[in-house]
Coordinates of C-alpha atoms in Angstrom, one line a residue:
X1 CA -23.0 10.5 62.1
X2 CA -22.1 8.8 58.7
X3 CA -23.4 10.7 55.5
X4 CA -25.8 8.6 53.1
X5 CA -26.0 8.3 49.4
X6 CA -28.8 10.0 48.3
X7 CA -32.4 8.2 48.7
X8 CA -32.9 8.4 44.8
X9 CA -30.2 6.0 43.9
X10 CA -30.2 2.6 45.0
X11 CA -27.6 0.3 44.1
X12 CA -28.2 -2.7 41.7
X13 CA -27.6 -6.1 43.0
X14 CA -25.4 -4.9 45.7
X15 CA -25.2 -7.5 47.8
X16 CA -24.0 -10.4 44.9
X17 CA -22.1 -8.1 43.8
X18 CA -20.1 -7.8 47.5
X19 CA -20.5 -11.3 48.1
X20 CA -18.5 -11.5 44.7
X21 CA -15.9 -9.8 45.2
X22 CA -14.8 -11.2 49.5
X23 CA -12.3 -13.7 49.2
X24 CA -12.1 -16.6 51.4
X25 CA -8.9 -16.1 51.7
X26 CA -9.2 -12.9 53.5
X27 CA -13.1 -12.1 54.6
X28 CA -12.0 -8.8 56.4
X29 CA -10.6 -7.5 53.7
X30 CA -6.9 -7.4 55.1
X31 CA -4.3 -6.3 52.6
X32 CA -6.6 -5.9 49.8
X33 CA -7.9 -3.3 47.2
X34 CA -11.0 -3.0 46.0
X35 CA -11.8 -0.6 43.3
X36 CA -15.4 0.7 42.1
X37 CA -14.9 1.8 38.9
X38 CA -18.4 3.4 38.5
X39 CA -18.1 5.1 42.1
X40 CA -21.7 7.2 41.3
X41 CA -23.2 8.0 44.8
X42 CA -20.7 5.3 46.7
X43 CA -23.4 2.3 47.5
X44 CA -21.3 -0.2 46.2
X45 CA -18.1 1.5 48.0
X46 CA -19.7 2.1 51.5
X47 CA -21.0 -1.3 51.3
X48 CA -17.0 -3.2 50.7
X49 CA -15.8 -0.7 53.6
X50 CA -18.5 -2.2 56.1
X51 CA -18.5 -5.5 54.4
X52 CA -14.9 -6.2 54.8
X53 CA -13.2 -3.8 58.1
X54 CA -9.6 -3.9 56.8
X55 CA -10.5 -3.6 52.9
X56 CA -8.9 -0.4 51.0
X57 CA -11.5 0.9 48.4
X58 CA -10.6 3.5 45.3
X59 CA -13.5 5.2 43.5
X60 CA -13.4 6.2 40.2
X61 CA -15.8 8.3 38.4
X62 CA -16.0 10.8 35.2
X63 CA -18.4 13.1 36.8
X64 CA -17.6 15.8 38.7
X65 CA -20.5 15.8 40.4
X66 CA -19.8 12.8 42.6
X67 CA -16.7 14.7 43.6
X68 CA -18.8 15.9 46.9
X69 CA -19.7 12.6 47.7
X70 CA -16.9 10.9 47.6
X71 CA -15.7 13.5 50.1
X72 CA -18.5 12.7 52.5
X73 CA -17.3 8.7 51.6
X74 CA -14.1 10.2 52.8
X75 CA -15.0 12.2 55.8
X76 CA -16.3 8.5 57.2
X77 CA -13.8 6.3 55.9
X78 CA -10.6 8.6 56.2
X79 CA -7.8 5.6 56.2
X80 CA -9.3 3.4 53.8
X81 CA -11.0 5.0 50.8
X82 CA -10.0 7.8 48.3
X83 CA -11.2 9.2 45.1
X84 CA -9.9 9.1 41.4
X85 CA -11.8 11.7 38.7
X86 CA -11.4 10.2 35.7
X87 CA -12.9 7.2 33.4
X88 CA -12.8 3.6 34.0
X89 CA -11.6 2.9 30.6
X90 CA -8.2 4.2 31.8
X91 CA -8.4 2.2 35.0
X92 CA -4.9 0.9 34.5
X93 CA -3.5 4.3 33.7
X94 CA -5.4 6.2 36.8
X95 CA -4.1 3.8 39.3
X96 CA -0.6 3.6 38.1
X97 CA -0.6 7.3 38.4
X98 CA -1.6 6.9 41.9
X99 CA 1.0 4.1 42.6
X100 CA -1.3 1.4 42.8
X101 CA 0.2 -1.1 40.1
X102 CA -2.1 -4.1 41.4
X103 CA -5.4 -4.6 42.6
X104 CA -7.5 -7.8 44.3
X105 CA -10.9 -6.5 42.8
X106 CA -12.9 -4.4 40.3
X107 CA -16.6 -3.9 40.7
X108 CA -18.4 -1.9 37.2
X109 CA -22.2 -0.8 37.6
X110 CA -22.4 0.0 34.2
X111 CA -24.4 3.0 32.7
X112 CA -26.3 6.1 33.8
X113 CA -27.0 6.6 37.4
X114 CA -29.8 7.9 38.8
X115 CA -28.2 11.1 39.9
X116 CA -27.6 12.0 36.4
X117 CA -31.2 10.9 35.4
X118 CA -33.0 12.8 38.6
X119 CA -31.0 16.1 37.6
X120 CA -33.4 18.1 34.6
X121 CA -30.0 20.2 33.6
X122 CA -27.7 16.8 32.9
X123 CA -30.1 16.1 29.7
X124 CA -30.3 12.3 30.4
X125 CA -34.3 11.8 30.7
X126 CA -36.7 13.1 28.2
X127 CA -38.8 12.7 31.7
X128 CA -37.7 16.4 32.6
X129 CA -37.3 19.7 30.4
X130 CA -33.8 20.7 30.2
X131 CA -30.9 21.4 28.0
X132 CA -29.9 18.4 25.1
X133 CA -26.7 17.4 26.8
X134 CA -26.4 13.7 28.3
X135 CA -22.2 14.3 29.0
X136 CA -21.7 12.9 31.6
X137 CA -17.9 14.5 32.1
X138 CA -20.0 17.8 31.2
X139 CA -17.1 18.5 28.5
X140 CA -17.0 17.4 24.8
X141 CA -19.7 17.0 22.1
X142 CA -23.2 17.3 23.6
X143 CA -26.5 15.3 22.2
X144 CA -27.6 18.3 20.8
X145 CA -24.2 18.9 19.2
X146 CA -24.9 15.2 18.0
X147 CA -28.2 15.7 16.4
X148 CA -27.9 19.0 14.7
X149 CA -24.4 17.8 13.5
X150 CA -24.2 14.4 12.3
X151 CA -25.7 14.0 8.8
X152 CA -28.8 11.8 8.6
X153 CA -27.1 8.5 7.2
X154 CA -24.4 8.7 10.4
X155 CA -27.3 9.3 12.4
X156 CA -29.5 7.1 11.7
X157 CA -26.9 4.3 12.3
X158 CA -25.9 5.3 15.6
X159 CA -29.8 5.2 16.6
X160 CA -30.2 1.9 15.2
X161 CA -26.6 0.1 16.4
X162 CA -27.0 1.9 20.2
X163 CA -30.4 1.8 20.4
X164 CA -32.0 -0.8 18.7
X165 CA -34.1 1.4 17.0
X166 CA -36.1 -0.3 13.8
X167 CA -37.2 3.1 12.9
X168 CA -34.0 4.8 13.5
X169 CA -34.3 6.2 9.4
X170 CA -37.7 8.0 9.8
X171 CA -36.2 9.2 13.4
X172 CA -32.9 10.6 11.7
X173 CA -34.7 11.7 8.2
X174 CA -37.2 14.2 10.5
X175 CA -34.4 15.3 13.0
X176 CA -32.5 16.4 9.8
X177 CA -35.6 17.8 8.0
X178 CA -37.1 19.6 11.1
X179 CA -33.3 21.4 12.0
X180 CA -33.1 22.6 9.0
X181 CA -36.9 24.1 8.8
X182 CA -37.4 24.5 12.6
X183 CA -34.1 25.5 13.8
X184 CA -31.8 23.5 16.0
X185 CA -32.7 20.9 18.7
X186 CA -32.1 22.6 22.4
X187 CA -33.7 20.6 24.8
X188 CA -35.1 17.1 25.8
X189 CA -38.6 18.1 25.3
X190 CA -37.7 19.5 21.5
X191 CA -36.0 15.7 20.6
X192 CA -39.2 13.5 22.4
X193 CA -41.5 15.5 21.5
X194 CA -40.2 14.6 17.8
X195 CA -39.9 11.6 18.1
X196 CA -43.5 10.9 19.5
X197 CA -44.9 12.8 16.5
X198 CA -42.7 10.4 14.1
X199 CA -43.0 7.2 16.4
X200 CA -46.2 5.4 16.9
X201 CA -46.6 3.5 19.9
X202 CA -48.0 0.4 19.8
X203 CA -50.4 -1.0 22.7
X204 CA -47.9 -3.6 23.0
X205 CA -45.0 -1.2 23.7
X206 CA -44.7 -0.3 27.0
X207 CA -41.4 1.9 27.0
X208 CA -42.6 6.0 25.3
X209 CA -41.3 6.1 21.6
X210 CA -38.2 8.3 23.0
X211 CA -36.6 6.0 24.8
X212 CA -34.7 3.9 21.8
X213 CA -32.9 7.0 20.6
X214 CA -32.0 9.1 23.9
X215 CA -30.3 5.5 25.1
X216 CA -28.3 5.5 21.8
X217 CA -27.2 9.3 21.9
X218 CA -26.4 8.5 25.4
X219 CA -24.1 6.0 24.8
X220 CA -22.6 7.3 21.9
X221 CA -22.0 10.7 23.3
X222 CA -20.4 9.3 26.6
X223 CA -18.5 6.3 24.2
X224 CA -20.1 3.9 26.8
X225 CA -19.1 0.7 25.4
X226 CA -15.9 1.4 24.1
X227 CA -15.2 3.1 28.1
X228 CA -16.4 -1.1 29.1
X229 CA -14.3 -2.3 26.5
X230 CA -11.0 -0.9 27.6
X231 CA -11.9 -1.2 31.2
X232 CA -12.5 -4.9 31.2
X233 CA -9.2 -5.0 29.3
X234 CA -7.4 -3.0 31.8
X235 CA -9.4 -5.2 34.8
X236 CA -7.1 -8.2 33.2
X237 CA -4.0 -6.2 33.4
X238 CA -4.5 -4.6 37.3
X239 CA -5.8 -7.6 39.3
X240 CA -3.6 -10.0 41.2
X241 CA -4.2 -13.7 40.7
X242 CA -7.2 -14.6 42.7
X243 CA -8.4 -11.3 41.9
X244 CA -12.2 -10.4 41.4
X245 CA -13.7 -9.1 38.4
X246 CA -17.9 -7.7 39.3
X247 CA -19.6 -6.0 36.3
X248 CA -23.8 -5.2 36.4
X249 CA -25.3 -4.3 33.6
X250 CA -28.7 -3.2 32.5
X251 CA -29.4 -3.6 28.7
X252 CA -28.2 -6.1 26.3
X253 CA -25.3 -3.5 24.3
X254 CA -23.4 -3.8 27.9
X255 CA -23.9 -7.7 28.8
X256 CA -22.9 -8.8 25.4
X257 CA -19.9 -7.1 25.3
X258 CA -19.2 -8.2 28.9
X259 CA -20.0 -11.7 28.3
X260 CA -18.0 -12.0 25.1
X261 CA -14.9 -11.1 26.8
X262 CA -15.3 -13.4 29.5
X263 CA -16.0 -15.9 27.2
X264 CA -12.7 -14.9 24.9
X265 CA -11.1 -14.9 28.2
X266 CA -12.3 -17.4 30.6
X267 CA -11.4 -20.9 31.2
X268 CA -14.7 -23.0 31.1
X269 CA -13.8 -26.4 31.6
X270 CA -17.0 -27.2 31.4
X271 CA -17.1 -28.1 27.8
X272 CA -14.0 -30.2 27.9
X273 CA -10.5 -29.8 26.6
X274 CA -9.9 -31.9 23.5
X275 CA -8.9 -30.2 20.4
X276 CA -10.4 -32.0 17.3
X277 CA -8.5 -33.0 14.7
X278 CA -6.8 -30.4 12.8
X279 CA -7.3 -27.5 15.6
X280 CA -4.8 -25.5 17.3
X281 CA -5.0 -24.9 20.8
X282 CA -5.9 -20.8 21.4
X283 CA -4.1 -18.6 23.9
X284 CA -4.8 -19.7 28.0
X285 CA -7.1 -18.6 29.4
X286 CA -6.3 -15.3 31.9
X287 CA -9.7 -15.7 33.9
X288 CA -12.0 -18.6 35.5
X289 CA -15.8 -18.0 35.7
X290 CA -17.4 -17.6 38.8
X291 CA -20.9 -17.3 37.2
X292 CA -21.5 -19.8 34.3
X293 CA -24.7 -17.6 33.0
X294 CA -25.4 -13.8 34.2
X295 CA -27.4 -13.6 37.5
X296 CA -30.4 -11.4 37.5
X297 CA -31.9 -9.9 40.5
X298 CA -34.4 -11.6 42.9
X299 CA -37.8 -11.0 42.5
X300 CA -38.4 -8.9 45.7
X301 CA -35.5 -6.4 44.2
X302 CA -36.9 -6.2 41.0
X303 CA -40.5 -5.6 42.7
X304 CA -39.0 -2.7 45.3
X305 CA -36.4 -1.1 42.5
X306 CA -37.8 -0.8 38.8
X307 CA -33.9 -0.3 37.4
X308 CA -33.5 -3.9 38.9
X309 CA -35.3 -5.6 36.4
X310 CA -33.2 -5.7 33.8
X311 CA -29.8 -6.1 35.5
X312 CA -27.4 -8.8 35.2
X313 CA -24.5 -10.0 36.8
X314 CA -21.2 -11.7 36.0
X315 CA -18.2 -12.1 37.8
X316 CA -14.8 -13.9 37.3
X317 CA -11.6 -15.0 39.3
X318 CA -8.1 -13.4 37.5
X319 CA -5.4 -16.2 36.8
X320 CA -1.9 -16.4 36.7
X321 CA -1.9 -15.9 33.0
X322 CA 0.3 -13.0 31.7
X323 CA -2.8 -10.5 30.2
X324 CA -3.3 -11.3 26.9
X325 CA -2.4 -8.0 25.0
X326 CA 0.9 -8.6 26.8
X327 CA 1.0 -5.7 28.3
X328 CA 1.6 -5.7 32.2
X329 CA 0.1 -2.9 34.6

């Protein structure tokens, strides 16, 4: 009997995102490697190892807590899938440790998953009373270390820039105000219920006031787009030509940096070649575009899985092109 992810997680755009990733060089997956970077409850894993019968897939993930599932992964897939603890950032690094200096595809689910959002104790979801902590490698800073920390100019800046927050000064001026009055922040409900008291909602707005700021002292905490930064950086240095590079996103922090390197890197031939006069040919490209503009999800997904809605895809073929830092795997 094969073990299932749990029924509170559904993976994003999964079947694109397979579809991606199979050459048509080798459909059954024979001689290739496969890694999922954002391994989370194994949907997008379990899905290459039936998708492709020969495939070899290598998890990675920063939380401990998908340790057990990966094993039950394990325990169905024994010869073709194992597990890496650690962050995608240092994807390169983690699989040269493992002597895996190449790899034929990279697939990134970006973000929180729903495990960490169903569990009150993570800290994700001002949805559930717990403790302010949002980590998701349960070490480091905490949120709460965050907000009863930082002082209220620093603060107020990290609301704005990872949360798109125009009220990100009033948020940070009462955080600052109330923990020194009050006493430290503790939990999710202590934060929210801040924030609601500072933050009126508009008829129009159909998100609760605290969602702006627990998405920006969830990224920062967790360094979420600096972890896609390097990893899309290392993607360039693992993959073989021919290689596939598969990254989903869900807000607009993630897809811009996503589409910006592609852009940097890709070869899009389909603005021409000519250089006017005067300009100097930049670096070749080290990637070819396999989606011109970033797929969203059908409408029956979005309809069945709210998370959906806001997901977007793009992928990309590696080249022969040495990486362009120059550094090889």
């Amino acid at each position: 009997m094969t073990h299932q992810p749990s029924c509170s997680h559904i993976p994003v755009m999964l079947t694109e995102s397979v579809a991606a990733l199979i050459p048509p060089s080798a459909p059954d997956g024979d001689g290739l490697v496969i890694v999922d970077g954002t391994f989370g409850g194994g949907g997008y894993t379990r899905a290459l190892l039936q998708a492709m019968p020969k495939v070899q897939v290598i998890g990675i993930d920063r939380d401990p807590q998908a340790i057990p599932r990966a094993d039950a992964v394990k325990a169905d897939f024994p010869d073709r899938f194992r597990f890496i603890a650690g962050r995608f950032g240092d994807l390169d690094r983690l699989l040269a440790e493992h002597d895996v200096p190449f790899v034929d595809g990279v697939v990134l689910d970006v973000g929180v998953s729903s495990f960490q959002i169903d569990q009150a104790d993570r800290g994700f979801s001002f949805m559930r009373q717990g403790p302010l902590d949002m980590r998701m490698e349960l070490a480091g800073r905490s949120a709460a270390d965050v907000v009863n920390e930082t002082e209220e100019t620093e603060l107020a800046n990290i609301i704005y820039q990872y949360g798109d927050e125009r009220q990100s000064r009033r948020i940070a001026r009462a955080i600052c105000a109330d923990r020194q009055s009050v006493g430290p922040f503790t939990t999710t409900a202590d934060l929210a219920n801040l924030i609601r008291r500072v933050v009126r909602k508009s008829p129009k707005d159909l998100i609760d006031p605290a969602t702006r700021t627990f998405q920006a002292l969830r990224i920062y905490v967790n360094d979420e787009i600096g972890e896609l930064q390097r990893c899309l950086e290392a993607a360039e240095r693992v993959l073989r030509p021919g290689g596939r590079l598969v990254v989903v996103s869900f807000h607009s922090l993630e897809d811009r940096e996503v589409k910006a390197f592609l852009k940097d890197r890709a070869d899009d031939r389909s603005g021409g070649s000519r250089l006017l006069p005067g300009e100097v040919a930049g670096p070749p490209p080290t990637f070819a575009l396999l989606t011109r503009k970033a797929v969203a999800a059908s409408t029956d997904e979005a309809r069945l899985n709210p998370r959906a809605r806001s997901a977007k895809l793009r992928a990309a073929e590696r080249l022969e092109t040495p990486p362009r830092d120059g550094k090889e795997a």
